[in-house]
Amino acid sequence: MIGLGTLINVACIVGGGAVGLLASSVVSDRLQQALMRACGLCVIFVGAAGTLQHMLVATIATDASIAPSTQGTMMLLVSLALGTVAGELLDIDARFETLGEWLRDKTGSSGDTRFVDGFVSASLTVCIGAMAIVGSIQDGLSGDWSTLALKGALDAVIVCSMAASMGRGCLFAALPVGVLQGTVTAPATLLHPIMTTAALANLSLAGSALIFCVGVNLIWPRTFKPANMLPAVAIAVVCAFV
């Protein structure tokens, strides 16, 4: 069944978030804050690992060593710079917050002061990344939903932790995930030739850098505006063909 992978991923996010909400009812505010910082630290390491994976290259010509990739570093710099300018002009962050506020009002969560932050942080964490794109293309081309099922399991753990400390807004991260991955799955035959190995590597590098920013925000709120940096992911893909 085409699209089954996205449905599984969405269900995992909702299920993980629901477990986190149930846990939050028996967890003190102090412990919730500690859990949020721990979750932020985990997201930072996930983002840093994904970034360094593509920025560092091993050389064994004379001796085994690891050095920064000049090409990867320059690509990331250009992508983040141009992407941030485009994102600030479009003010994507404000649009995300507007959507979060609309969801908060429609779900009767007006008294939940953490709803919008939870929705935005969780959405950016689980939406960005090569697994979402690769898995959606596999699902659309051959009905192979295994990659998105694995991503769903990882997302469930992440959203569970976030929901325990940031509330029900995290569950609604399932909506942008469903829209994004469904949008990629439908025209997968058209997107498949574009997603070359180099393009996916660039996407993963830029996406991991943004995930790192999300993790920093969980510990030090409002340090970055990752939503306004989202165009960097598209620019990184374009850089693979330049």
Short mmCIF file of C-alpha atoms in Angstrom, two decimals:
data_model
loop_
_atom_site.label_atom_id
_atom_site.label_comp_id
_atom_site.label_asym_id
_atom_site.label_seq_id
_atom_site.Cartn_x
_atom_site.Cartn_y
_atom_site.Cartn_z
CA MET A 1 0.00 0.00 0.00
CA ILE A 2 1.52 3.30 -1.13
CA GLY A 3 1.65 5.78 1.75
CA LEU A 4 1.58 3.16 4.49
CA GLY A 5 4.99 4.28 5.74
CA THR A 6 3.77 7.81 6.44
CA LEU A 7 0.67 6.46 8.23
CA ILE A 8 2.89 4.29 10.44
CA ASN A 9 5.18 7.25 11.14
CA VAL A 10 2.22 9.48 12.10
CA ALA A 11 0.78 6.77 14.35
CA CYS A 12 4.14 6.34 16.10
CA ILE A 13 4.37 10.07 16.79
CA VAL A 14 0.84 10.20 18.21
CA GLY A 15 1.41 7.06 20.26
CA GLY A 16 4.76 8.23 21.62
CA GLY A 17 3.33 11.64 22.44
CA ALA A 18 0.35 10.10 24.23
CA VAL A 19 2.66 8.00 26.41
CA GLY A 20 4.68 11.12 27.20
CA LEU A 21 1.54 13.01 28.20
CA LEU A 22 0.44 10.22 30.53
CA ALA A 23 3.90 10.23 32.11
CA SER A 24 3.82 14.01 32.57
CA SER A 25 0.77 13.75 34.83
CA VAL A 26 2.84 11.95 37.46
CA VAL A 27 6.09 13.87 36.94
CA SER A 28 6.87 17.03 38.93
CA ASP A 29 7.61 20.34 37.20
CA ARG A 30 11.22 20.15 38.35
CA LEU A 31 11.62 16.72 36.76
CA GLN A 32 9.88 17.90 33.59
CA GLN A 33 12.41 20.72 33.24
CA ALA A 34 15.27 18.28 33.79
CA LEU A 35 13.77 15.93 31.21
CA MET A 36 13.48 18.75 28.67
CA ARG A 37 17.15 19.64 29.13
CA ALA A 38 18.11 15.98 28.79
CA CYS A 39 16.02 15.72 25.62
CA GLY A 40 17.67 18.89 24.30
CA LEU A 41 21.11 17.42 24.95
CA CYS A 42 20.13 14.25 23.09
CA VAL A 43 18.85 16.23 20.10
CA ILE A 44 22.07 18.29 20.09
CA PHE A 45 24.17 15.13 19.85
CA VAL A 46 21.92 13.68 17.12
CA GLY A 47 22.31 16.89 15.10
CA ALA A 48 26.05 17.17 15.78
CA ALA A 49 26.66 13.53 14.82
CA GLY A 50 24.78 13.92 11.54
CA THR A 51 26.61 17.15 10.75
CA LEU A 52 30.10 15.87 11.54
CA GLN A 53 29.44 12.66 9.61
CA HIS A 54 29.36 14.68 6.40
CA MET A 55 31.79 17.46 7.34
CA LEU A 56 34.72 15.25 8.35
CA VAL A 57 36.60 13.01 5.92
CA ALA A 58 39.14 10.30 6.65
CA THR A 59 42.49 10.42 4.85
CA ILE A 60 44.79 7.38 4.70
CA ALA A 61 47.27 8.53 2.06
CA THR A 62 50.14 8.99 4.52
CA ASP A 63 48.57 8.42 7.90
CA ALA A 64 45.10 7.69 9.18
CA SER A 65 43.55 11.02 10.13
CA ILE A 66 40.27 12.87 10.07
CA ALA A 67 40.03 16.39 8.70
CA PRO A 68 37.22 18.84 7.91
CA SER A 69 35.79 18.67 4.40
CA THR A 70 36.30 22.06 2.77
CA GLN A 71 33.57 21.36 0.23
CA GLY A 72 31.07 20.30 2.89
CA THR A 73 31.91 23.27 5.11
CA MET A 74 31.51 25.77 2.28
CA MET A 75 28.27 24.16 1.13
CA LEU A 76 26.85 24.34 4.65
CA LEU A 77 27.94 27.96 5.06
CA VAL A 78 26.37 29.03 1.76
CA SER A 79 23.19 27.04 2.39
CA LEU A 80 22.68 28.39 5.90
CA ALA A 81 23.46 31.96 4.89
CA LEU A 82 21.17 32.05 1.85
CA GLY A 83 18.54 29.88 3.53
CA THR A 84 18.39 32.09 6.60
CA VAL A 85 17.98 35.22 4.48
CA ALA A 86 15.14 33.59 2.54
CA GLY A 87 13.54 32.26 5.71
CA GLU A 88 13.72 35.62 7.47
CA LEU A 89 12.13 37.35 4.48
CA LEU A 90 9.32 34.78 4.45
CA ASP A 91 9.27 34.70 8.28
CA ILE A 92 8.57 30.95 8.33
CA ASP A 93 9.01 30.89 12.11
CA ALA A 94 6.06 33.24 12.57
CA ARG A 95 3.93 31.09 10.26
CA PHE A 96 4.79 27.99 12.30
CA GLU A 97 3.82 29.81 15.47
CA THR A 98 0.58 31.03 13.89
CA LEU A 99 -0.27 27.44 12.96
CA GLY A 100 0.59 26.34 16.48
CA GLU A 101 -1.64 29.05 17.98
CA TRP A 102 -4.49 28.04 15.66
CA LEU A 103 -4.13 24.39 16.70
CA ARG A 104 -3.97 25.41 20.35
CA ASP A 105 -7.24 27.33 20.09
CA LYS A 106 -9.00 24.66 18.02
CA THR A 107 -8.05 21.90 20.45
CA GLY A 108 -9.20 23.81 23.52
CA SER A 109 -5.66 24.21 24.83
CA SER A 110 -5.72 27.99 25.24
CA GLY A 111 -4.40 27.71 28.80
CA ASP A 112 -1.37 25.65 27.73
CA THR A 113 1.50 28.16 27.59
CA ARG A 114 3.92 25.54 26.22
CA PHE A 115 1.68 24.32 23.39
CA VAL A 116 3.21 26.42 20.59
CA ASP A 117 6.83 25.82 21.65
CA GLY A 118 6.12 22.10 21.94
CA PHE A 119 4.51 21.95 18.50
CA VAL A 120 7.26 23.94 16.76
CA SER A 121 10.18 22.15 18.46
CA ALA A 122 8.77 18.66 17.93
CA SER A 123 7.74 19.39 14.33
CA LEU A 124 11.17 20.66 13.32
CA THR A 125 12.92 17.75 15.04
CA VAL A 126 10.93 14.98 13.33
CA CYS A 127 10.35 16.66 9.93
CA ILE A 128 13.93 17.52 9.01
CA GLY A 129 16.26 14.81 7.77
CA ALA A 130 17.20 12.52 4.94
CA MET A 131 15.23 9.58 6.32
CA ALA A 132 11.96 11.44 5.72
CA ILE A 133 12.83 12.11 2.06
CA VAL A 134 14.45 8.76 1.25
CA GLY A 135 11.76 6.79 3.04
CA SER A 136 8.96 8.69 1.32
CA ILE A 137 10.51 8.12 -2.11
CA GLN A 138 10.92 4.38 -1.39
CA ASP A 139 7.32 4.24 -0.22
CA GLY A 140 6.07 6.01 -3.34
CA LEU A 141 8.14 4.02 -5.82
CA SER A 142 7.84 0.47 -4.49
CA GLY A 143 5.62 0.57 -1.43
CA ASP A 144 8.67 -0.12 0.78
CA TRP A 145 7.71 1.44 4.11
CA SER A 146 10.56 -0.02 6.20
CA THR A 147 12.63 3.20 6.36
CA LEU A 148 9.65 5.30 7.50
CA ALA A 149 8.70 2.62 10.05
CA LEU A 150 12.21 2.86 11.53
CA LYS A 151 11.98 6.64 11.51
CA GLY A 152 8.59 6.35 13.21
CA ALA A 153 10.10 4.30 16.04
CA LEU A 154 12.81 6.93 16.56
CA ASP A 155 10.26 9.76 16.37
CA ALA A 156 8.07 8.02 18.95
CA VAL A 157 10.89 8.07 21.51
CA ILE A 158 11.78 11.70 20.76
CA VAL A 159 8.19 12.96 20.88
CA CYS A 160 7.48 10.92 24.01
CA SER A 161 10.33 12.69 25.83
CA MET A 162 9.29 16.09 24.50
CA ALA A 163 5.61 15.61 25.33
CA ALA A 164 6.47 14.65 28.93
CA SER A 165 8.12 18.03 29.42
CA MET A 166 6.44 20.34 26.85
CA GLY A 167 2.87 19.07 26.72
CA ARG A 168 0.30 18.08 24.12
CA GLY A 169 1.54 20.44 21.42
CA CYS A 170 4.23 17.86 20.60
CA LEU A 171 1.60 15.35 19.43
CA PHE A 172 0.53 17.67 16.63
CA ALA A 173 3.97 17.31 15.05
CA ALA A 174 2.25 14.38 13.33
CA LEU A 175 0.43 16.86 11.04
CA PRO A 176 3.44 18.44 9.26
CA VAL A 177 5.08 15.00 9.09
CA GLY A 178 2.02 13.59 7.35
CA VAL A 179 1.81 16.53 4.93
CA LEU A 180 5.54 16.63 4.11
CA GLN A 181 6.07 12.90 3.64
CA GLY A 182 2.77 12.46 1.85
CA THR A 183 3.71 15.27 -0.53
CA VAL A 184 7.02 13.55 -1.32
CA THR A 185 5.49 10.07 -1.62
CA ALA A 186 2.86 11.10 -4.18
CA PRO A 187 5.25 12.41 -6.91
CA ALA A 188 8.10 10.04 -5.94
CA THR A 189 8.79 9.04 -9.54
CA LEU A 190 9.57 12.69 -10.35
CA LEU A 191 11.72 13.31 -7.27
CA HIS A 192 13.74 10.09 -7.45
CA PRO A 193 16.18 11.25 -10.20
CA ILE A 194 16.81 14.50 -8.31
CA MET A 195 17.77 12.81 -5.04
CA THR A 196 21.25 11.67 -6.02
CA THR A 197 23.78 10.47 -3.46
CA ALA A 198 25.36 13.94 -3.34
CA ALA A 199 21.98 15.65 -2.97
CA LEU A 200 20.97 13.36 -0.10
CA ALA A 201 24.33 13.93 1.62
CA ASN A 202 23.87 17.69 1.38
CA LEU A 203 20.29 17.42 2.63
CA SER A 204 21.40 15.32 5.58
CA LEU A 205 24.22 17.76 6.43
CA ALA A 206 22.02 20.87 6.38
CA GLY A 207 19.14 19.08 8.09
CA SER A 208 21.38 17.80 10.89
CA ALA A 209 22.69 21.34 11.48
CA LEU A 210 19.11 22.54 11.93
CA ILE A 211 18.33 19.66 14.31
CA PHE A 212 21.34 20.79 16.36
CA CYS A 213 19.77 24.27 16.55
CA VAL A 214 16.48 22.77 17.76
CA GLY A 215 18.35 20.96 20.53
CA VAL A 216 20.07 24.17 21.62
CA ASN A 217 16.67 25.89 21.78
CA LEU A 218 15.34 23.20 24.12
CA ILE A 219 18.05 24.12 26.64
CA TRP A 220 18.42 27.83 25.84
CA PRO A 221 15.04 28.94 24.42
CA ARG A 222 14.90 31.31 21.44
CA THR A 223 18.62 31.11 20.70
CA PHE A 224 17.90 30.20 17.06
CA LYS A 225 14.93 30.34 14.71
CA PRO A 226 15.31 26.95 12.97
CA ALA A 227 12.08 27.39 11.01
CA ASN A 228 13.54 30.49 9.36
CA MET A 229 16.56 28.42 8.38
CA LEU A 230 14.53 25.68 6.64
CA PRO A 231 15.19 26.98 3.08
CA ALA A 232 18.82 26.00 3.69
CA VAL A 233 17.81 22.36 3.18
CA ALA A 234 16.48 23.07 -0.32
CA ILE A 235 19.51 25.21 -1.18
CA ALA A 236 21.81 22.41 0.00
CA VAL A 237 20.14 20.01 -2.45
CA VAL A 238 20.55 22.54 -5.29
CA CYS A 239 24.26 22.91 -4.42
CA ALA A 240 24.76 19.24 -5.30
CA PHE A 241 24.08 20.09 -8.96
CA VAL A 242 26.19 23.25 -9.14
#
